[in-house]
CSV table of C-alpha atoms in Angstrom, one decimal:
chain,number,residue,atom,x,y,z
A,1,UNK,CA,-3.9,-32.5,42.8
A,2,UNK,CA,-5.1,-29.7,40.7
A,3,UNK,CA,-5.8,-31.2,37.3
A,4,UNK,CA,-4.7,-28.3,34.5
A,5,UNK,CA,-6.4,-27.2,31.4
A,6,UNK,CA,-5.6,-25.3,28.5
A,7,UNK,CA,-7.9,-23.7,25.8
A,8,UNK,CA,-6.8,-22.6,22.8
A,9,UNK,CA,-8.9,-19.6,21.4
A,10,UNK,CA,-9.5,-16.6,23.4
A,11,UNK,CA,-12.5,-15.6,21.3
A,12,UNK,CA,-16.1,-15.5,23.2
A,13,UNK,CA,-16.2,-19.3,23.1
A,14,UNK,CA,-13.0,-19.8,24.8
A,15,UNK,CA,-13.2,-17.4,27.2
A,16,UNK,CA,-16.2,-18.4,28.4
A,17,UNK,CA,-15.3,-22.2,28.8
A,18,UNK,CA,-12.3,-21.4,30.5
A,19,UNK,CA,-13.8,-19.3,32.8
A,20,UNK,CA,-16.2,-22.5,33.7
A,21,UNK,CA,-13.7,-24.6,34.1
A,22,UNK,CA,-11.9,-22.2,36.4
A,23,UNK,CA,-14.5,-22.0,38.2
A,24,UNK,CA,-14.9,-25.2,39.0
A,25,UNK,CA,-11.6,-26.2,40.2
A,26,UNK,CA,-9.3,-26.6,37.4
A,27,UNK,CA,-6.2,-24.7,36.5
A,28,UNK,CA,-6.7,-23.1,33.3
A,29,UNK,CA,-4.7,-21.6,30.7
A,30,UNK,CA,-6.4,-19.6,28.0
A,31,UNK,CA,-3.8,-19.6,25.0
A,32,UNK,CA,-4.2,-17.3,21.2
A,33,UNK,CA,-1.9,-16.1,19.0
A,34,UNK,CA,-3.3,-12.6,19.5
A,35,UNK,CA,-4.9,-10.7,22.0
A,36,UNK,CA,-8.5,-12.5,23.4
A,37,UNK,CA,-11.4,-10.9,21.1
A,38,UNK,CA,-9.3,-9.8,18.2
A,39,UNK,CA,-10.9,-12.5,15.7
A,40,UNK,CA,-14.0,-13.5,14.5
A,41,UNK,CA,-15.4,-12.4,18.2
A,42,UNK,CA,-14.5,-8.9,17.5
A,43,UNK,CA,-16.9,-8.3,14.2
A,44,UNK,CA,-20.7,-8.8,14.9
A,45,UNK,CA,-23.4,-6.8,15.0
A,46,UNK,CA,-23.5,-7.4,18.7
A,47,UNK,CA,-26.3,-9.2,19.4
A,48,UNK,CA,-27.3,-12.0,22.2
A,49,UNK,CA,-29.8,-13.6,19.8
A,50,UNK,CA,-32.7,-14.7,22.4
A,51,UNK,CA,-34.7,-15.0,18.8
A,52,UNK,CA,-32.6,-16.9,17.1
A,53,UNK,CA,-33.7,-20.6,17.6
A,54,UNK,CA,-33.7,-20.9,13.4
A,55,UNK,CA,-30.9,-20.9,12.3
A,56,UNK,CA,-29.8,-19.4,9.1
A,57,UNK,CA,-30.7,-21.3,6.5
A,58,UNK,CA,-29.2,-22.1,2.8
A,59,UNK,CA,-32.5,-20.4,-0.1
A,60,UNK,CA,-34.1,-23.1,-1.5
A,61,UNK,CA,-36.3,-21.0,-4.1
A,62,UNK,CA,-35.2,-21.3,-7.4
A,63,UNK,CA,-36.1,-17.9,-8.0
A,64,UNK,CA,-34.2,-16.6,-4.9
A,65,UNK,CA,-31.1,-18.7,-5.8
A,66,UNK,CA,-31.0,-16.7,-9.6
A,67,UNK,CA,-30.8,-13.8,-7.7
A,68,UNK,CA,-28.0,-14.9,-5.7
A,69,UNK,CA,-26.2,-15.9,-8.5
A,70,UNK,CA,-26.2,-12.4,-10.1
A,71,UNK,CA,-23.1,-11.4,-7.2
A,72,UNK,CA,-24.8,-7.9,-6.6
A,73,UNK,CA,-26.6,-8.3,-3.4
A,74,UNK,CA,-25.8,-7.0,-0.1
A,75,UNK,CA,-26.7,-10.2,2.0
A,76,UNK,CA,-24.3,-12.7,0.2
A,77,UNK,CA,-21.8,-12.0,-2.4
A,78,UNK,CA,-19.1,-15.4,-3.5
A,79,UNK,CA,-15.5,-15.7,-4.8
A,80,UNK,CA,-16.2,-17.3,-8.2
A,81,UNK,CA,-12.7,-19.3,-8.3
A,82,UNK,CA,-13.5,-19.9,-4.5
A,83,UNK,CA,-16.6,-21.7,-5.1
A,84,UNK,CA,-15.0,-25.1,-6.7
A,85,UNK,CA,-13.3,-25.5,-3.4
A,86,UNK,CA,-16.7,-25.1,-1.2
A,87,UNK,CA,-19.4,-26.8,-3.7
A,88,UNK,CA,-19.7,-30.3,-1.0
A,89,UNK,CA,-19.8,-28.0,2.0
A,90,UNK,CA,-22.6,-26.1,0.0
A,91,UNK,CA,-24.5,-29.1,-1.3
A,92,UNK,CA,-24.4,-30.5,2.2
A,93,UNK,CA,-25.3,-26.5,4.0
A,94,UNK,CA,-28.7,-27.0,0.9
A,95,UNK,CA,-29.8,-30.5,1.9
A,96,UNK,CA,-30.0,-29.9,5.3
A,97,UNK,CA,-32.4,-26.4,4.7
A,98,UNK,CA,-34.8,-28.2,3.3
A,99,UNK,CA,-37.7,-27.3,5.0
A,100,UNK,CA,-38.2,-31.3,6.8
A,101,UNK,CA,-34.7,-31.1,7.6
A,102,UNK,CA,-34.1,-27.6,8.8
A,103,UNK,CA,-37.4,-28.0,11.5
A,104,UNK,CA,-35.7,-30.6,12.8
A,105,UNK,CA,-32.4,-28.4,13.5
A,106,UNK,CA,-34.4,-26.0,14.4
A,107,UNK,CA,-36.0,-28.0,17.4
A,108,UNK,CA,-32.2,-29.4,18.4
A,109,UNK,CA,-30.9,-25.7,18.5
A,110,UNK,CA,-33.4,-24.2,20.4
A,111,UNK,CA,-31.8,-25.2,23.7
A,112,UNK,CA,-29.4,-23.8,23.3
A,113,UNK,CA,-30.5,-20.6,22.3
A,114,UNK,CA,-32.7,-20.7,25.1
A,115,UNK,CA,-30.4,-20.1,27.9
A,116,UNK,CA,-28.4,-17.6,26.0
A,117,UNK,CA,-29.3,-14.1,28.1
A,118,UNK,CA,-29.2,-16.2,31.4
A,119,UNK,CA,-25.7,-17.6,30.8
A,120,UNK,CA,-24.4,-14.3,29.8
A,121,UNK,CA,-26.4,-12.5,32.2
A,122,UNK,CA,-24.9,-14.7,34.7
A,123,UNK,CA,-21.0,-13.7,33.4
A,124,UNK,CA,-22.5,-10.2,32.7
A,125,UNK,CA,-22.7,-10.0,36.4
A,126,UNK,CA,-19.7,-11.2,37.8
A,127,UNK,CA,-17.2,-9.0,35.5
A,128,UNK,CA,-19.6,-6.0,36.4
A,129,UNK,CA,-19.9,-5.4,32.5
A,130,UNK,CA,-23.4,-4.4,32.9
A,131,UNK,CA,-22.7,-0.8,31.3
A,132,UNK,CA,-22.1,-3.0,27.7
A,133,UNK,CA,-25.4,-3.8,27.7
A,134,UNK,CA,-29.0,-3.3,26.3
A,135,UNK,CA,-31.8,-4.9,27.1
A,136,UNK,CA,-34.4,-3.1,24.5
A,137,UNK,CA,-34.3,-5.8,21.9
A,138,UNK,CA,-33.4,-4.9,18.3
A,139,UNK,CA,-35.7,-4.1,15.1
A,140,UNK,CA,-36.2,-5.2,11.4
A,141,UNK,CA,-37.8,-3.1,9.4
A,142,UNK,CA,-39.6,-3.7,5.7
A,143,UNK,CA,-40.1,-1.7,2.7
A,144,UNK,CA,-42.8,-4.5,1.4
A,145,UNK,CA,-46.0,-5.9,3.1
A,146,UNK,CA,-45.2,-8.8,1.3
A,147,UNK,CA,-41.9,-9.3,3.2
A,148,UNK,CA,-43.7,-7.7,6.5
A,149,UNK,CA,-46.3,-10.1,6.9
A,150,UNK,CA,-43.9,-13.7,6.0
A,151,UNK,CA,-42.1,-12.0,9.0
A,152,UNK,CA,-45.2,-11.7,11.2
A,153,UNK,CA,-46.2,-14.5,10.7
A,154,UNK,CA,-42.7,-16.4,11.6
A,155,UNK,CA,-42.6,-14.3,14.7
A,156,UNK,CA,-46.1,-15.3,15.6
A,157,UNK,CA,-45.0,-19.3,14.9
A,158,UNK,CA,-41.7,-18.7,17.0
A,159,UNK,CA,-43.9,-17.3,19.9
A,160,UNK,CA,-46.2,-19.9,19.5
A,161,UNK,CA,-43.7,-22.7,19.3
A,162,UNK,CA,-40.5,-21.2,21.7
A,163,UNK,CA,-42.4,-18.8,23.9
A,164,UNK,CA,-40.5,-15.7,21.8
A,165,UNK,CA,-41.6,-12.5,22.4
A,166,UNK,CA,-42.5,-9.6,19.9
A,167,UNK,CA,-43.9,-6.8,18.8
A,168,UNK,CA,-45.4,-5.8,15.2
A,169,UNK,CA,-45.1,-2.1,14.1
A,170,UNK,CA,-46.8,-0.4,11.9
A,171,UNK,CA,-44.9,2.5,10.2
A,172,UNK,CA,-46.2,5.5,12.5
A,173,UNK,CA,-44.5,3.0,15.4
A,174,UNK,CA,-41.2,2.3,13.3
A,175,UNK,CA,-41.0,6.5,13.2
A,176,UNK,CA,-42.1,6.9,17.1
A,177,UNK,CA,-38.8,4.1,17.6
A,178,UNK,CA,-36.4,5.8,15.0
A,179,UNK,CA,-37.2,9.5,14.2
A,180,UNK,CA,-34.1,9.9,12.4
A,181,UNK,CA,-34.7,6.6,9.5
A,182,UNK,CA,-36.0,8.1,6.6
A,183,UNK,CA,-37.5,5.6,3.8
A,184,UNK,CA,-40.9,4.5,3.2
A,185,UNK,CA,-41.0,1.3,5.4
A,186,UNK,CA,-44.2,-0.2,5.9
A,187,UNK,CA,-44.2,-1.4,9.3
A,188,UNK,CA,-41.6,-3.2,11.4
A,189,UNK,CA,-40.7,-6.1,13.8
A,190,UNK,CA,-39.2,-5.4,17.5
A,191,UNK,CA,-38.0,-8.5,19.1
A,192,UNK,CA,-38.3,-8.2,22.4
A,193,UNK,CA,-36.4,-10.9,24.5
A,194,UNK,CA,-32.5,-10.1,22.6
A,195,UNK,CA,-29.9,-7.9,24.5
A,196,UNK,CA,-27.7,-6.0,23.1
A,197,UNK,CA,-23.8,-5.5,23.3
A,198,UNK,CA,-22.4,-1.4,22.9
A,199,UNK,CA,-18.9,-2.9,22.7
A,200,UNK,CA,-18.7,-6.6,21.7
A,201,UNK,CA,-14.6,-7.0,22.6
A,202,UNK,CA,-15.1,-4.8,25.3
A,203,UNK,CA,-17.4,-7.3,26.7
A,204,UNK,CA,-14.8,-10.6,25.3
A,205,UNK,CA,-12.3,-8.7,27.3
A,206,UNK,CA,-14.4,-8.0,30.8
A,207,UNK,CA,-14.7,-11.6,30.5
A,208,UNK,CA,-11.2,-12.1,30.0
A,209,UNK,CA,-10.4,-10.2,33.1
A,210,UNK,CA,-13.1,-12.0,35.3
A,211,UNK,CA,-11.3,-15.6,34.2
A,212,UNK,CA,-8.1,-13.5,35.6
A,213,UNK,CA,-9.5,-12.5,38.9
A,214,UNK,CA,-10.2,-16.4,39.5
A,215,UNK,CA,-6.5,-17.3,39.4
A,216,UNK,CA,-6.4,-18.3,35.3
A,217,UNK,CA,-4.0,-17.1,32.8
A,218,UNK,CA,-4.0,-16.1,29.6
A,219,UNK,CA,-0.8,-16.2,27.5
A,220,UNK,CA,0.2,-16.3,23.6
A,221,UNK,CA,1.0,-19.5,21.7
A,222,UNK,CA,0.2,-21.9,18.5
A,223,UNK,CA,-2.3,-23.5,18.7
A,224,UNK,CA,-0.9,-26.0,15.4
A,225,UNK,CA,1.9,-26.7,18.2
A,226,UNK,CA,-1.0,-29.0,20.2
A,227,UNK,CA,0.6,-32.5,20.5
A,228,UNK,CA,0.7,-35.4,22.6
A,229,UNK,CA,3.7,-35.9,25.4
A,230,UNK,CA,2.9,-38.9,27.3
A,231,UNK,CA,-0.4,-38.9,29.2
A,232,UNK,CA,-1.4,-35.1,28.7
A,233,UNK,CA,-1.2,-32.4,25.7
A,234,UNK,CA,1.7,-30.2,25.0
A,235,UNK,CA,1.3,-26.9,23.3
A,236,UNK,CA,4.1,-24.2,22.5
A,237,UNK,CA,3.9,-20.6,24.4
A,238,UNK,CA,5.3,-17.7,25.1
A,239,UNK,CA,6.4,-18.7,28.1
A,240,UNK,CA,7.9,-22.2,26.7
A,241,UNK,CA,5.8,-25.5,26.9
A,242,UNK,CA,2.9,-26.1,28.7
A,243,UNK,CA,1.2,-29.4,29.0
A,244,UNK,CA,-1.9,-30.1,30.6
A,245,UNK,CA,-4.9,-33.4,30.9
A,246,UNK,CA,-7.1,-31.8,29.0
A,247,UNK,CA,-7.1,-29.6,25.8
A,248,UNK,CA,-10.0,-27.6,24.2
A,249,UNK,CA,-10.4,-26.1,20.7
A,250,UNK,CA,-12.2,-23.5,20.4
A,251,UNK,CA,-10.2,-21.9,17.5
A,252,UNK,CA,-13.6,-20.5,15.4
A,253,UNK,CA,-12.7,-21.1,12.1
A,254,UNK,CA,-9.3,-22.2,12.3
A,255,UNK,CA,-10.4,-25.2,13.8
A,256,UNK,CA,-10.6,-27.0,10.6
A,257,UNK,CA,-6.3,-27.1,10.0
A,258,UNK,CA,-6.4,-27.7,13.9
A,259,UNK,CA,-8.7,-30.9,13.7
A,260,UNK,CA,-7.1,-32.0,10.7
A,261,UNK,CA,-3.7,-32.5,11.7
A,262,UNK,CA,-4.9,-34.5,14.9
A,263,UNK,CA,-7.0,-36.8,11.9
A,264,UNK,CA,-10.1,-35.4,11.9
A,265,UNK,CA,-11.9,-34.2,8.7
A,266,UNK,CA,-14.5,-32.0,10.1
A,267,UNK,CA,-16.6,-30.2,7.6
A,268,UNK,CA,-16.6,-26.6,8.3
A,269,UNK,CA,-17.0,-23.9,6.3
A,270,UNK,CA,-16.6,-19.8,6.6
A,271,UNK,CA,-18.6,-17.3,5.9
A,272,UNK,CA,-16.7,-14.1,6.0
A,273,UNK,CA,-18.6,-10.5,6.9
A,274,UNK,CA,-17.4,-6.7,7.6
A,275,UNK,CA,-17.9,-4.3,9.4
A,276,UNK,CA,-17.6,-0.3,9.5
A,277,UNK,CA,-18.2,2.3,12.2
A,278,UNK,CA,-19.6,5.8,11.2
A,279,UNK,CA,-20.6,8.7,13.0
A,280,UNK,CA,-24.0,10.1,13.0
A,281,UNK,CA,-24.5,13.3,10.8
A,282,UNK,CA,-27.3,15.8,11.1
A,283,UNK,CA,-27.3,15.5,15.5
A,284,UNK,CA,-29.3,12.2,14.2
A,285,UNK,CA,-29.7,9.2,16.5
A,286,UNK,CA,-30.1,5.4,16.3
A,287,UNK,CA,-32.0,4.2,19.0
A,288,UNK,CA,-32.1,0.5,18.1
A,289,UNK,CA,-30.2,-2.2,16.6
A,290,UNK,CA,-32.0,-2.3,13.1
A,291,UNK,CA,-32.3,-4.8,10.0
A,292,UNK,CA,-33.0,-3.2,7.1
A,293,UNK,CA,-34.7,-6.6,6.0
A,294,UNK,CA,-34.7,-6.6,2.1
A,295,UNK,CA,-31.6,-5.4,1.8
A,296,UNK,CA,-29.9,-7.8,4.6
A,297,UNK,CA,-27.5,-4.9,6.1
A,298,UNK,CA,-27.8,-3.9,9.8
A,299,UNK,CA,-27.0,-1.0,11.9
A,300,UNK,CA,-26.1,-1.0,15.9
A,301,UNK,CA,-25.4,2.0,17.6
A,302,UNK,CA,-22.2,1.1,19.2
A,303,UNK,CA,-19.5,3.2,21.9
A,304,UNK,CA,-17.2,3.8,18.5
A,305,UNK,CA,-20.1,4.8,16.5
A,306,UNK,CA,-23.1,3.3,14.1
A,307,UNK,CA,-21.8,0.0,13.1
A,308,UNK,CA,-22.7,-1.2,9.8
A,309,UNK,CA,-22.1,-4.8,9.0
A,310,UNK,CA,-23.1,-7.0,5.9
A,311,UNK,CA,-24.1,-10.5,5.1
A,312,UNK,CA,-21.9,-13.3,4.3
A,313,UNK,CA,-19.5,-13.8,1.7
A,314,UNK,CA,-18.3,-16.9,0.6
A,315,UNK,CA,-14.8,-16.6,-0.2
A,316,UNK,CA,-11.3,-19.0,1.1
A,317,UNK,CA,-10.4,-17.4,4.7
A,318,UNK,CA,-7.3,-15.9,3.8
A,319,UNK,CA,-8.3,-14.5,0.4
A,320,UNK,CA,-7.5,-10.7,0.4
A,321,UNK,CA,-10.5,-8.3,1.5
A,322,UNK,CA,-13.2,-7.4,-0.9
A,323,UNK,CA,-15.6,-5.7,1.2
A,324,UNK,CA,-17.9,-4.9,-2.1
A,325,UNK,CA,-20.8,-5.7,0.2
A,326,UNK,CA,-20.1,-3.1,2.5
A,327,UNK,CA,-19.8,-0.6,-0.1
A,328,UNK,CA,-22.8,-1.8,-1.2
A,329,UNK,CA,-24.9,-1.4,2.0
A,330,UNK,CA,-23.1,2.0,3.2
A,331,UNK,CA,-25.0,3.5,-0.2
A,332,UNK,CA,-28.5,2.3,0.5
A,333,UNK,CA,-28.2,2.5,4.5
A,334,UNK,CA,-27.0,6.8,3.5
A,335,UNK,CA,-30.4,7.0,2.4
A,336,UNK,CA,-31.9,5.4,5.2
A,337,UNK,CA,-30.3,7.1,7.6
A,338,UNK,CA,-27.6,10.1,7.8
A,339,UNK,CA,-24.2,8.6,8.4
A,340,UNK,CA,-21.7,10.6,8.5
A,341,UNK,CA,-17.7,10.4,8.3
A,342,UNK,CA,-16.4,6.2,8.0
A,343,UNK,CA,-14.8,6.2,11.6
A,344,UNK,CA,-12.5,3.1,11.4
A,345,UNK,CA,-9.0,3.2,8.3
A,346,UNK,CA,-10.4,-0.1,6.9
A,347,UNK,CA,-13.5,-2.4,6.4
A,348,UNK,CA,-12.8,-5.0,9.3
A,349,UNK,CA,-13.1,-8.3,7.9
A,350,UNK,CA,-14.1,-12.0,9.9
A,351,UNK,CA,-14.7,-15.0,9.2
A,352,UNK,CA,-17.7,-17.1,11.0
A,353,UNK,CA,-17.1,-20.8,11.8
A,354,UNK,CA,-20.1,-23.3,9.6
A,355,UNK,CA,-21.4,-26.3,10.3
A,356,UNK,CA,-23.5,-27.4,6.9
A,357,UNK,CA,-26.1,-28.7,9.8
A,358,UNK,CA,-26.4,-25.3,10.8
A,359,UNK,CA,-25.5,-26.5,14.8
A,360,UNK,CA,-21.7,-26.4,16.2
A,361,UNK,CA,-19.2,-28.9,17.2
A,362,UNK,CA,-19.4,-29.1,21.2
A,363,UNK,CA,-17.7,-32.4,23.0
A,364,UNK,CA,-15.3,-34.9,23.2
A,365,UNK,CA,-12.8,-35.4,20.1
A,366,UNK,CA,-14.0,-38.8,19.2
A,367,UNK,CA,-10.7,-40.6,19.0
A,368,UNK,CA,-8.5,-38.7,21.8
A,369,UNK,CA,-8.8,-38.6,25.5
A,370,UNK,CA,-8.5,-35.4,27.2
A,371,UNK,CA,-9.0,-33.4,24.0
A,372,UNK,CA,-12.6,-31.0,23.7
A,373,UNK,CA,-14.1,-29.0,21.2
A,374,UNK,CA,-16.4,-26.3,20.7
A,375,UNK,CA,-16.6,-24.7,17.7
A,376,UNK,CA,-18.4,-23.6,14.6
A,377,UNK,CA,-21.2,-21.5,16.4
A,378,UNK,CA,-21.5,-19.4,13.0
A,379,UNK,CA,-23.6,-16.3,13.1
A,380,UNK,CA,-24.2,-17.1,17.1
A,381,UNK,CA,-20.5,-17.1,18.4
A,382,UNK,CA,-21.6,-14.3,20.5
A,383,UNK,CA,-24.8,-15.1,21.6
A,384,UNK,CA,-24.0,-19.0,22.6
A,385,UNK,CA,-20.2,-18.8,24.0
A,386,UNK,CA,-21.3,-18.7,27.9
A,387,UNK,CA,-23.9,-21.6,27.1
A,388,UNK,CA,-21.2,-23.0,25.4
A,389,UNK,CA,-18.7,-22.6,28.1
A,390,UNK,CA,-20.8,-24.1,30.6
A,391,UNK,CA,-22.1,-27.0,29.2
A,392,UNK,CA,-18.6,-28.2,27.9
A,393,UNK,CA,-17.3,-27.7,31.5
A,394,UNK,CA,-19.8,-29.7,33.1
A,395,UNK,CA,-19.1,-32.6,31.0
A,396,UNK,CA,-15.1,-32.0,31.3
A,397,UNK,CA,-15.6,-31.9,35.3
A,398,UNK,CA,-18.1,-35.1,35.2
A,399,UNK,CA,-21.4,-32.9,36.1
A,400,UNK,CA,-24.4,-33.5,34.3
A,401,UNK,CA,-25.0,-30.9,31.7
A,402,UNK,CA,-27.7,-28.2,31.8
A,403,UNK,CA,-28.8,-28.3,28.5
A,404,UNK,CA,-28.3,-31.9,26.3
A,405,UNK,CA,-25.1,-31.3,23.6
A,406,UNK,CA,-25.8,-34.5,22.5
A,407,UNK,CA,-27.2,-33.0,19.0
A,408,UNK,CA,-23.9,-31.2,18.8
A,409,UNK,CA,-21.4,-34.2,19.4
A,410,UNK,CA,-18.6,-34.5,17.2
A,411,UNK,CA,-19.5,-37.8,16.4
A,412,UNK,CA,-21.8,-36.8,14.1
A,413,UNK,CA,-19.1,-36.4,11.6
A,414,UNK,CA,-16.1,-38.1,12.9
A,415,UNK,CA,-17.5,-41.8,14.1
């Protein structure tokens, strides 16, 4: 018989395991309270981050750490009443940048980062979503040589070390790539292996309606419904209750008050980011997906318009929106480049699933048969979610992974 499946989360992680189980013979249910690609999959700066085999570290200069602590930058802002509630997650997310400890990440992150533009490619391809897609890369650029050549020289080590490809500009070739920036920006970095996504749920959703065309569903429910009913899980839908041998959370950050009610204490933390779209004023164009580096804001030319996204923000997940940060960057990046009219009637506001090891949660739930999770990808949902998908599958259906999860197991926290 047909063995059934559910997942709960129909973000890019979801979507993409369910589609690789369906594929490989199991009846799958794909199960969110809204829509697939609404949440923290919807607000990105819609990258597939070939690059991004560091992950994103916690500062560990004093001097860098007063700054923070100021609340006026762009990259990070905090809650100050939040911050009681988050200090072990952030003492924890500190240790493990220390320089020994974050190479070491580094090294068991890689690989998965290394298979990200073939997995998507591969999904890219069978929902025919190619016209989402770029393959040009994306570009920081710097207003210091200071900050210029650290980042040189880190691309040059990543090359060396990961086989990344790059290209260093100086700032005749930042104004051949992007007439229309205005500044005086010393030179520039153009990654060259990333791709890049013109419509991020657009793309969620293409997936969505690949899983679809290979006989899976998708249907609303709770995911804090999950339980136990004899040998197989129950959750409540829609469509009444649905039980199923296997069960996978892959509920971004919501997978904390999942996990915990099933008696796991994983510690995961958010980082919440926004996002606004803007047309371009002045017949302007943005030709690349650009990091204005020292100020840690970034613009993608999307379908809806020039997105503008910020750093992270440190905040509870359901605290109301203060998108200071975005106001913030919206005044620098007008003198950077002409935006014109705010296209979207709010800041949109995500929050990104943490790890304070930097690396998600991918496996079996250490104390519970038939249960799977995969979550906590943080500023990589997008670019690992296929990889994800796959891997998790594989394990789920007996295969031998592609890539080791080992480094990602669950039991790394939860013995």
């Amino acid at each position: 018989m047909t063995k059934n499946a559910i997942v709960l989360g129909a973000g890019i992680v979801g979507v993409s395991t369910a589609i690789h189980l369906q594929r490989r013979g199991r009846q799958v249910t794909l199960i969110d309270r809204k829509a697939p690609g609404k949440e923290t999959s919807f607000g990105n700066a819609g990258l597939i981050q070939r690059e991004g085999v560091v992950p994103y570290g916690f500062p560990q200069q004093l001097g860098v750490l007063v700054r923070y602590a100021f609340n006026n930058r762009i990259d990070a802002h905090y809650h100050l009443k939040a911050l009681p509630g988050q200090l072990a997650f952030l003492a924890r997310y500190w240790w493990n940048s220390n320089a020994k400890r974050h190479e070491m990440i580094s090294r068991a992150y890689a690989p998965l980062i290394q298979h990200s533009i073939s997995e998507h490619n591969d999904l890219i391809e069978a929902s025919s979503a190619q016209h989402l897609i770029r393959k040009n890369g994306w570009m920081e650029i710097f207003r210091t040589a200071g900050k210029r050549d650290a980042e040189f020289a880190e691309a040059e080590r990543l090359r060396a070390e990961f086989g990344i490809s790059y290209e260093q500009l100086d700032a005749a070739g930042v104004a051949r790539l992007e007439p229309h920036i205005n500044g005086d920006f010393v030179g520039g970095l153009r990654w060259r292996d990333p791709w890049s996504v013109l419509d991020p749920h657009g793309l969620t959703m293409a997936y969505r309606a690949y899983f679809e065309s290979l006989g899976g569903r998708y249907v609303t429910g709770d995911a804090n419904s999950l339980g136990r009913s004899g040998g197989n899980w129950r959750v409540v839908t829609s469509e009444g209750s649905l039980d199923a041998e296997d069960a996978v959370l892959a509920l971004g950050p919501w997978a904390a008050v999942a996990t915990r009610r099933l008696g796991y204490a994983f510690p995961l933390g958010v980082k919440r980011g926004y996002h606004m779209h803007y047309a371009a004023a002045e017949n302007a164009t943005l030709n690349n997906w650009t990091l204005d580096a020292e100020r840690g804001y970034f613009l993608a030319p999307m379908n809806r318009g020039i997105r503008l996204t910020t750093g992270a923000e440190f905040a509870a997940m359901d605290a109301p929106k203060t998108p200071v940060q975005l106001d913030r960057a919206e005044k620098v990046a007008r003198t950077v480049f002409p935006l014109g009219e705010r296209l979207d009637p709010e800041p949109w506001m995500g929050a990104r699933p943490c790890t304070p090891d930097m690396m998600p949660i991918i496996g079996k739930a250490p104390r519970h048969d038939g249960l799977w999770f995969a979550f906590g990808h943080a500023h990589h949902g997008l670019t690992l979610g296929p990889v994800t998908g796959r891997a998790l599958a594989e394990v789920m259906t007996g295969e031998r992974p592609f890539v080791d999860i080992s480094a990602y197991s669950p039991q790394r926290f939860n013995p």
